[in-house]
PDB file of C-alpha atoms in Angstrom:
ATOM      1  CA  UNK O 966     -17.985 -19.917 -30.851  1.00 94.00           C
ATOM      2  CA  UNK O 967     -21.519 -21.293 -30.918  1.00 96.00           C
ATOM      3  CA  UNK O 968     -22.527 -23.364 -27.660  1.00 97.00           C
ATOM      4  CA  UNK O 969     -25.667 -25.224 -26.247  1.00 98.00           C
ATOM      5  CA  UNK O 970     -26.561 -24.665 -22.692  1.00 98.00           C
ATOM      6  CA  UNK O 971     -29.173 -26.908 -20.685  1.00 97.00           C
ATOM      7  CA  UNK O 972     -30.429 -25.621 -17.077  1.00 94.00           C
ATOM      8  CA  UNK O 973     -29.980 -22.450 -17.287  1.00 93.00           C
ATOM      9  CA  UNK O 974     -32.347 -21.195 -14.241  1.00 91.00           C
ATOM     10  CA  UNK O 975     -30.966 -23.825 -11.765  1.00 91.00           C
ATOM     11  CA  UNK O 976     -28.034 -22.548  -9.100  1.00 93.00           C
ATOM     12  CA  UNK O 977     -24.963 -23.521 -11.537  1.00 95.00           C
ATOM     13  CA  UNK O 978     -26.475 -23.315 -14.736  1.00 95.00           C
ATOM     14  CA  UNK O 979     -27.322 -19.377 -14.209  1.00 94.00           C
ATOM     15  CA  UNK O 980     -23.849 -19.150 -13.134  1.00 96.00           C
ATOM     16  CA  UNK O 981     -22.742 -20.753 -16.892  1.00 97.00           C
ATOM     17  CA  UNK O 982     -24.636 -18.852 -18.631  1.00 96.00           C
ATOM     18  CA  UNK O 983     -23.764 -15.273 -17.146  1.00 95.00           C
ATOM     19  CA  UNK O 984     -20.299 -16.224 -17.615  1.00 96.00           C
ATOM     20  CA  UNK O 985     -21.045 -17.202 -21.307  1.00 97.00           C
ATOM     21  CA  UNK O 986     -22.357 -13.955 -21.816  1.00 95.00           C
ATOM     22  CA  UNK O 987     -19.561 -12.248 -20.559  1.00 95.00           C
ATOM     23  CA  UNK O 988     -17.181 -14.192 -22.388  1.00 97.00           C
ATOM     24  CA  UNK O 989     -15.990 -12.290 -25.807  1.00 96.00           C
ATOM     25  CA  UNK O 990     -14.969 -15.762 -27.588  1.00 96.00           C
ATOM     26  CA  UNK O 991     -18.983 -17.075 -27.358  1.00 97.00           C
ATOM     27  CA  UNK O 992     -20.631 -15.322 -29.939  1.00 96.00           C
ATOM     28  CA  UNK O 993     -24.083 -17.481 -29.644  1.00 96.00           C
ATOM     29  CA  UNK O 994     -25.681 -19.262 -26.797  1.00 97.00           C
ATOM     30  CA  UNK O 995     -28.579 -21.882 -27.625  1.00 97.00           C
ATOM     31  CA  UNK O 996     -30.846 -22.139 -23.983  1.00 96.00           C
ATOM     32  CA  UNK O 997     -32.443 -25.857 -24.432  1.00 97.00           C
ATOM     33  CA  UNK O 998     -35.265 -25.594 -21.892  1.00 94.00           C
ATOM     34  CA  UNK O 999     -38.349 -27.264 -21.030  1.00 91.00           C
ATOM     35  CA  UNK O1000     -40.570 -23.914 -21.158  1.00 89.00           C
ATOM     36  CA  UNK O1001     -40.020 -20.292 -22.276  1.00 88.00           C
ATOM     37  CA  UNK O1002     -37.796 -18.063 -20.247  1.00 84.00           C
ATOM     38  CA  UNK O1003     -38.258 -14.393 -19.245  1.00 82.00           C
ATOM     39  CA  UNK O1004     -35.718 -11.405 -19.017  1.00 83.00           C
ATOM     40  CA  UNK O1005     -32.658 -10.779 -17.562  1.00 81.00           C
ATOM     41  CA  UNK O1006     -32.170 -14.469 -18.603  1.00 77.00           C
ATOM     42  CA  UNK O1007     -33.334 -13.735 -22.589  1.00 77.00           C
ATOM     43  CA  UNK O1008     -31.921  -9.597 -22.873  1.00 81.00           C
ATOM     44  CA  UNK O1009     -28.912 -10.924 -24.275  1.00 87.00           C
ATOM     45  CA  UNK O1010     -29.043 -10.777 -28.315  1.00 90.00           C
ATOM     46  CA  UNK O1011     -26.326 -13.730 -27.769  1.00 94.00           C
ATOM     47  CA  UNK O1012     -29.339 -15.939 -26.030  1.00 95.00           C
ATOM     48  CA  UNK O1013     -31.402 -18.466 -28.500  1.00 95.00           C
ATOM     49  CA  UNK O1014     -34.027 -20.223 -25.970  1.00 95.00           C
ATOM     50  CA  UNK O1015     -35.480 -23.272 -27.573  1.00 96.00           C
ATOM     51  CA  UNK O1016     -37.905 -24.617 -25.546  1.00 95.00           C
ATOM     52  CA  UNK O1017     -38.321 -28.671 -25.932  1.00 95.00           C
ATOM     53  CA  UNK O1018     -41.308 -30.883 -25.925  1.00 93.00           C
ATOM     54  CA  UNK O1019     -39.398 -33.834 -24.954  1.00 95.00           C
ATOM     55  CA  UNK O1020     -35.704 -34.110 -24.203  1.00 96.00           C
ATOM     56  CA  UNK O1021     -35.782 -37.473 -25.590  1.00 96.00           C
ATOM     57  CA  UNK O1022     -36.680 -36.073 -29.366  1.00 96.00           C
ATOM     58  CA  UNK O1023     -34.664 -33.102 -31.330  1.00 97.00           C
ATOM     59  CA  UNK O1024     -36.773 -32.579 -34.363  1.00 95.00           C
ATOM     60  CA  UNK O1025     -35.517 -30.913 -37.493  1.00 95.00           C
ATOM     61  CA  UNK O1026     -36.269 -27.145 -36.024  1.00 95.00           C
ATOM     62  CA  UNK O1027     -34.136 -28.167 -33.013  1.00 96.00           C
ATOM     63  CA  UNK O1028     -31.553 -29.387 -35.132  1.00 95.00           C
ATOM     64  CA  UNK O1029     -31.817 -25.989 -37.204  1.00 95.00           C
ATOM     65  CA  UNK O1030     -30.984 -24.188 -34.259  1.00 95.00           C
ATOM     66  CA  UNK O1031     -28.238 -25.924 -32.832  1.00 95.00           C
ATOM     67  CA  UNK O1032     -26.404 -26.058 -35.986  1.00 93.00           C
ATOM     68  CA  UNK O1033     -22.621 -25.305 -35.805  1.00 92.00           C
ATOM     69  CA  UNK O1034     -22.377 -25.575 -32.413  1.00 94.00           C
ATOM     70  CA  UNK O1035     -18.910 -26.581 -31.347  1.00 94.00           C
ATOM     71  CA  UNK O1036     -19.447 -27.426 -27.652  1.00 97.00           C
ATOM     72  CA  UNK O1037     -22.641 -28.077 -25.323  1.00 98.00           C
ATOM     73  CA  UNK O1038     -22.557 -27.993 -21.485  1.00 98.00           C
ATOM     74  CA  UNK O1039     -24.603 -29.986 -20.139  1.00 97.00           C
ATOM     75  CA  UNK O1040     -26.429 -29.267 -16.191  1.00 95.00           C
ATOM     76  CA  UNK O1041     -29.822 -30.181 -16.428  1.00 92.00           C
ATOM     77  CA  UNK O1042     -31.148 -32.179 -13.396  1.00 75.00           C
ATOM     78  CA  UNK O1043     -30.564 -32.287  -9.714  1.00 66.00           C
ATOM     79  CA  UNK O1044     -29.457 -34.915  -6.810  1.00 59.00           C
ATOM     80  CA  UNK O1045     -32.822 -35.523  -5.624  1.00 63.00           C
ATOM     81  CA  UNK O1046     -35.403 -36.506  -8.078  1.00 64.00           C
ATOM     82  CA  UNK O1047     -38.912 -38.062  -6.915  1.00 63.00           C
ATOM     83  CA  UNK O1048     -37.989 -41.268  -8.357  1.00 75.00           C
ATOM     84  CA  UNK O1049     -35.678 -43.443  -9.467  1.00 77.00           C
ATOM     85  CA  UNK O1050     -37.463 -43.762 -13.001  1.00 85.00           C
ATOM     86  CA  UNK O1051     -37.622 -39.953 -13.136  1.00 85.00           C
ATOM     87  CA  UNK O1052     -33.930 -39.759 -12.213  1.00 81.00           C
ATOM     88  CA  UNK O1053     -32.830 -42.712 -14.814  1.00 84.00           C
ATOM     89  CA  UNK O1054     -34.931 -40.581 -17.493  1.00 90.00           C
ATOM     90  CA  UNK O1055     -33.611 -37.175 -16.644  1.00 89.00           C
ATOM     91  CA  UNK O1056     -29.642 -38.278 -16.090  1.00 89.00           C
ATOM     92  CA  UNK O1057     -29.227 -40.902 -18.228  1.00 90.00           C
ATOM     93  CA  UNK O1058     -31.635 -41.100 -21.491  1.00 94.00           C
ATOM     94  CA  UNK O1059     -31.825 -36.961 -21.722  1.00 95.00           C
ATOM     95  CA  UNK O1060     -28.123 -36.851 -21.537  1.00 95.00           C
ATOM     96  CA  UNK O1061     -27.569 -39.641 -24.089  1.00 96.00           C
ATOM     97  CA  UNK O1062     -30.366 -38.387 -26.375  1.00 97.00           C
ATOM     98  CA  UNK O1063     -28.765 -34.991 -26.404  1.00 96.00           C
ATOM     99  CA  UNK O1064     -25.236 -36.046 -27.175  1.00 96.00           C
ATOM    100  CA  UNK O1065     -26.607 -38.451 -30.327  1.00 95.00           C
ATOM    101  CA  UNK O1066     -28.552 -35.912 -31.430  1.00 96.00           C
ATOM    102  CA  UNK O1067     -24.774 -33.330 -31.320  1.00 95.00           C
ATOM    103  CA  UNK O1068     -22.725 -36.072 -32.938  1.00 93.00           C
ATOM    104  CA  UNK O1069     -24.969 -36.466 -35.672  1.00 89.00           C
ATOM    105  CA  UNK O1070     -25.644 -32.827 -36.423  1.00 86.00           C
ATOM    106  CA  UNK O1071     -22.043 -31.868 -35.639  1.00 78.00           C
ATOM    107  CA  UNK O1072     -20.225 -30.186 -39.030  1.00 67.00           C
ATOM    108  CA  UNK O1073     -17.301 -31.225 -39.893  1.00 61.00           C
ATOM    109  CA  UNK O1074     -14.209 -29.052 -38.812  1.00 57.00           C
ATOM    110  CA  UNK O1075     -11.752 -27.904 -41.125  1.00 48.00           C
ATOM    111  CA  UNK O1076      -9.084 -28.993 -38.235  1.00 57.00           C
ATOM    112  CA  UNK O1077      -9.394 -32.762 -38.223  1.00 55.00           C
ATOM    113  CA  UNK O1078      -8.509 -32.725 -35.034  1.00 68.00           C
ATOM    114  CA  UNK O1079     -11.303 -30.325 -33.942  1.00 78.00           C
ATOM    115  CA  UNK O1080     -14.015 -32.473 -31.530  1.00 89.00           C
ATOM    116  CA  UNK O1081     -17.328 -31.328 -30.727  1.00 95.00           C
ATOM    117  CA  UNK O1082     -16.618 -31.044 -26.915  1.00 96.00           C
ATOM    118  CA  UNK O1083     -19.679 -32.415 -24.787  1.00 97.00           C
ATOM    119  CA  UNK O1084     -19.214 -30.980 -20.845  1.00 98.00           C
ATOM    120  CA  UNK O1085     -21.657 -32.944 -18.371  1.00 96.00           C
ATOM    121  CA  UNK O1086     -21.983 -31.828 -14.669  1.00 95.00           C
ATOM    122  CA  UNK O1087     -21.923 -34.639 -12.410  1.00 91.00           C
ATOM    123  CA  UNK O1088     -21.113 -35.033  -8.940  1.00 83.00           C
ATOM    124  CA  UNK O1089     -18.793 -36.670  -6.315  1.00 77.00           C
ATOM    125  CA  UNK O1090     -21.246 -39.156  -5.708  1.00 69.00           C
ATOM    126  CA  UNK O1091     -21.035 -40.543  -8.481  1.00 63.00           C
ATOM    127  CA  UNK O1092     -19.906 -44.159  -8.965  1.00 53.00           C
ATOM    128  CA  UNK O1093     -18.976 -45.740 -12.123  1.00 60.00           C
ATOM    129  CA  UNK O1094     -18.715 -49.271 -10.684  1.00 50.00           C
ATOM    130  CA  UNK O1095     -22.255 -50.270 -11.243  1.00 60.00           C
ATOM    131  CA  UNK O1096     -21.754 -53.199  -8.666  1.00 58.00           C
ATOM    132  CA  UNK O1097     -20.374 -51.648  -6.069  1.00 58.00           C
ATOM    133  CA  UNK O1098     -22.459 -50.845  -2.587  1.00 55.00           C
ATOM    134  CA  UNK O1099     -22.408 -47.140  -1.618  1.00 44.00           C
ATOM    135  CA  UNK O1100     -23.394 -46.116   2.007  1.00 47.00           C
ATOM    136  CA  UNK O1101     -25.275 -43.260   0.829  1.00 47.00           C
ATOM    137  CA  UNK O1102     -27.065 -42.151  -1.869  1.00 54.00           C
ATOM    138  CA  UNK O1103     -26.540 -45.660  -3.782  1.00 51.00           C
ATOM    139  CA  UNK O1104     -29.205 -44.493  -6.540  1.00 65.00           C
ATOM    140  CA  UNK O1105     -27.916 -41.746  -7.163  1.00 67.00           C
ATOM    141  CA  UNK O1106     -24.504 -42.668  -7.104  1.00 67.00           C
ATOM    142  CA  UNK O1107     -24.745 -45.534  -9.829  1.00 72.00           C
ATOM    143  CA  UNK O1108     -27.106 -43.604 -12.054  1.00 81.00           C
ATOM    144  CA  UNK O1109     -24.758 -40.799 -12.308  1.00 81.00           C
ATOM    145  CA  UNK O1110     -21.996 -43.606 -12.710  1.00 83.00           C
ATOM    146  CA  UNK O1111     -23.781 -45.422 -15.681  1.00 87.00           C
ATOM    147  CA  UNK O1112     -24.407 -41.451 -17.469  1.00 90.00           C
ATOM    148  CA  UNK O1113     -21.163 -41.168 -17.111  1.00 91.00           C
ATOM    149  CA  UNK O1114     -19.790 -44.772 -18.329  1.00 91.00           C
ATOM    150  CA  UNK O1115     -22.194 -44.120 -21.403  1.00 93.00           C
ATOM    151  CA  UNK O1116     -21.082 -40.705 -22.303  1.00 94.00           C
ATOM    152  CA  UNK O1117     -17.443 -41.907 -22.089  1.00 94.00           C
ATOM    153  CA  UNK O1118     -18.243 -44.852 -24.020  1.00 93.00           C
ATOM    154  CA  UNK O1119     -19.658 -42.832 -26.729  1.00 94.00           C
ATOM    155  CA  UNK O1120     -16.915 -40.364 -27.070  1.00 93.00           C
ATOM    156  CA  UNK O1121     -14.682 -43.559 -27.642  1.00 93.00           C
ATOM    157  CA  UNK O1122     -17.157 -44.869 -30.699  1.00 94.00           C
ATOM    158  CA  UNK O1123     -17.209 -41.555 -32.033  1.00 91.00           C
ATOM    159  CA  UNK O1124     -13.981 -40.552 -31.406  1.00 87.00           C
ATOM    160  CA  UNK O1125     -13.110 -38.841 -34.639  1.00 84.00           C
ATOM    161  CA  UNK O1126     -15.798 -36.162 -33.763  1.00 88.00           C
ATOM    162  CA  UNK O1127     -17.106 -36.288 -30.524  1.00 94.00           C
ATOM    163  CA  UNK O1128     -15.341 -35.632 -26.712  1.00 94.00           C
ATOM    164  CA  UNK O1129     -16.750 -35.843 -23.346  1.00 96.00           C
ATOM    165  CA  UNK O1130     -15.782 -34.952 -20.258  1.00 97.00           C
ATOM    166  CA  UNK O1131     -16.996 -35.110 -16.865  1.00 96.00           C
ATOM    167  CA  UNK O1132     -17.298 -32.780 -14.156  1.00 95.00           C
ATOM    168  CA  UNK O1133     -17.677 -33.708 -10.593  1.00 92.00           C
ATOM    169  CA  UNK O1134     -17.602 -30.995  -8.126  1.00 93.00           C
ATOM    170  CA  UNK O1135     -18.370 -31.680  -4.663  1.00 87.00           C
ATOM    171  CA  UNK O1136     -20.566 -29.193  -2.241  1.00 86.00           C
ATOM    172  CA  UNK O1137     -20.696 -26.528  -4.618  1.00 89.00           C
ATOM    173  CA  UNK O1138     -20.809 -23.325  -2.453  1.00 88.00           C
ATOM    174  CA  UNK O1139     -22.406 -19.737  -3.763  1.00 89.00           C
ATOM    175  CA  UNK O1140     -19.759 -17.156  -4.975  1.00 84.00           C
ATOM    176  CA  UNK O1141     -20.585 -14.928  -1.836  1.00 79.00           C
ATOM    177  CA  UNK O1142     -19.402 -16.935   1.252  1.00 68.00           C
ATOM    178  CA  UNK O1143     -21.619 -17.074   4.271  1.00 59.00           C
ATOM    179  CA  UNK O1144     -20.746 -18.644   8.242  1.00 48.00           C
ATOM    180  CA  UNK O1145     -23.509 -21.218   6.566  1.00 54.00           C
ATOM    181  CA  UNK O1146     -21.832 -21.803   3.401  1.00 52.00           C
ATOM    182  CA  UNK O1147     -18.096 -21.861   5.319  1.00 55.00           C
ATOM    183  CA  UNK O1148     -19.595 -24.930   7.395  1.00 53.00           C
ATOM    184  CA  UNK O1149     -20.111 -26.760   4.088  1.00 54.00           C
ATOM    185  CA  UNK O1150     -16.964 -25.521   2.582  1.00 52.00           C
ATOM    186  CA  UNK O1151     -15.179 -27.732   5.145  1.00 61.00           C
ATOM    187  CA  UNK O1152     -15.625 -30.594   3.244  1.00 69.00           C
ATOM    188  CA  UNK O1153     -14.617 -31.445  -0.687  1.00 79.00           C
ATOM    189  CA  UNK O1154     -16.085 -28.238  -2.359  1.00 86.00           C
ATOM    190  CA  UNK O1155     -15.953 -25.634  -4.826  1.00 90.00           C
ATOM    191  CA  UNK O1156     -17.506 -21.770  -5.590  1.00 91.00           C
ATOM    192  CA  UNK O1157     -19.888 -22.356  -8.405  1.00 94.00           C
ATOM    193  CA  UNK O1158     -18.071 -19.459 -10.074  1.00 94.00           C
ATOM    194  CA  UNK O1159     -15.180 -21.604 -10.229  1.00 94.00           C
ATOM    195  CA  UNK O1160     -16.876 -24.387 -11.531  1.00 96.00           C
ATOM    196  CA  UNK O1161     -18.691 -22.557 -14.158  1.00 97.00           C
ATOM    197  CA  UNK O1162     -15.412 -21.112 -15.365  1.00 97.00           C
ATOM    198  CA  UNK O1163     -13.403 -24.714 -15.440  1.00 97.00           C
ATOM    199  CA  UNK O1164     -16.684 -26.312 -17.799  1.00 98.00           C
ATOM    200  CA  UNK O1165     -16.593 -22.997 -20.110  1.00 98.00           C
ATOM    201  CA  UNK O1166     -12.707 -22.975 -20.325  1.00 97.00           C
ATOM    202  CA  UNK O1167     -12.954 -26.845 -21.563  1.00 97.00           C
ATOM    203  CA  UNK O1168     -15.508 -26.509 -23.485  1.00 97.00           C
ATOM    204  CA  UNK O1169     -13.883 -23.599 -25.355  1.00 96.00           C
ATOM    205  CA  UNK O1170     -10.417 -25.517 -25.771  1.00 94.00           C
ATOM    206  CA  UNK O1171     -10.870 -29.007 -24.843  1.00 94.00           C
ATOM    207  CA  UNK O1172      -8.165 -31.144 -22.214  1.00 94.00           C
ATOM    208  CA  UNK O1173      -6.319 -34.175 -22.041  1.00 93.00           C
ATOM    209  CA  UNK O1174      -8.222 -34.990 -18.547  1.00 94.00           C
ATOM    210  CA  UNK O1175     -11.473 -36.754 -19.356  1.00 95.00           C
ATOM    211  CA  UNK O1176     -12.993 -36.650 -15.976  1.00 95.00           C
ATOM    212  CA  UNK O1177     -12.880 -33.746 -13.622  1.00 95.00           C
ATOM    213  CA  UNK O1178     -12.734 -34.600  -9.698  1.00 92.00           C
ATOM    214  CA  UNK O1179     -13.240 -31.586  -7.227  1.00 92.00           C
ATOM    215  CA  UNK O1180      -9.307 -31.321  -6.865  1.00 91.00           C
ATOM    216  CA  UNK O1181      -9.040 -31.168 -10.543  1.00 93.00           C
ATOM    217  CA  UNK O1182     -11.740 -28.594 -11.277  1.00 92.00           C
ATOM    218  CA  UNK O1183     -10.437 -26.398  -8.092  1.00 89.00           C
ATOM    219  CA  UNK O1184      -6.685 -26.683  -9.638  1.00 89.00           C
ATOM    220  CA  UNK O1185      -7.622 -25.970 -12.580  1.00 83.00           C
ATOM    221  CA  UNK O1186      -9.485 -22.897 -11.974  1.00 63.00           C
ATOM    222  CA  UNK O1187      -6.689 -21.489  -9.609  1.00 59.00           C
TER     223      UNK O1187
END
């Protein structure tokens, strides 16, 4: 199977794509990133980097390359951006751009009921109710809401070949645990190996749940 990554050298993304490469049913890994990467992360024959001028625009050499794909998994970005047009731009229009540009350059499966399977990390915070006040983080919270809104929304106009699903882990904690890391853990959390295993599994064989919470993605990877 032929997948797209994005944010591979953040914390989770690495995490993805180590266990991509370790996984015998991914036979080609496309690295969308916004510069050129260097080894260990590009030893892999399995590793296509393609770096991209604008995550907004996927011209026809972009296209070329992510050609029979059957899944991407989607982590580019971060909770704290240095503003709230930055973090519209990167969360929402990237993501949306990215899953336009998949629909439309998807190939049609010889099982009809075959969906290119779109997996977006989001977060706890995240709050689809565009109106509704949030104590903390209310930015963030509602632009992560409205990415995913859209991305669901999309998946329903294109539902004869497209599927998202959301993923929203809480404190995700390193795969080593520290008295540091334990401290966090108290609260809603996962390992990121955990999580990175739950967004490969569905993007490798889809699932009736659309939308992840932290209690999903830790039962499911149990």
């Amino acid at each position: 199977m032929k997948v797209v990554l994005t944010g591979v050298t953040g914390f989770i993304g690495r995490e993805i794509l180590d266990q991509c490469l370790q996984n015998p049913s991914i036979t080609s890994i496309v690295a969308l990133s916004r510069r050129e990467l260097q080894p260990p992360l590009t030893s892999d024959s399995k590793v296509k980097v393609v770096v991209m001028d604008d995550f907004l625009v996927y011209p026809k050499p972009v296209l070329e390359e992510m050609s029979g794909a059957e899944a991407c998994i989607w982590a580019l970005g971060k909770a704290r951006m240095p503003d709230n047009k930055t973090n519209r731009k990167v969360s929402v229009d990237y993501t949306l751009a990215a899953a336009q540009a998949l629909e439309q350059n998807s190939s049609p499966y010889a099982d009809s009921n075959q969906k290119f399977r779109f997996v977006y990390l989001s977060g706890a915070g995240a709050e689809k109710d565009q109106g509704k006040s949030l104590w903390v983080m209310q930015d963030y919270g509602h632009i992560r809401g409205e990415v995913e809104n859209k991305l669901l929304s999309f998946a329903k106009d294109h539902d004869s070949r497209f599927q998202s699903y959301i993923m929203r882990p809480g404190m995700v904690l390193p795969k080593e645990m520290t008295i540091r890391s334990l401290v966090f853990g108290l609260g809603p959390s996962v390992k990121v190996d955990a999580l990175a295993e739950v967004m490969i599994d569905v993007a490798l064989r889809g699932n009736d749940c659309q939308v992840f919470e932290n209690t999903n993605i830790c039962a499911h990877g149990s």
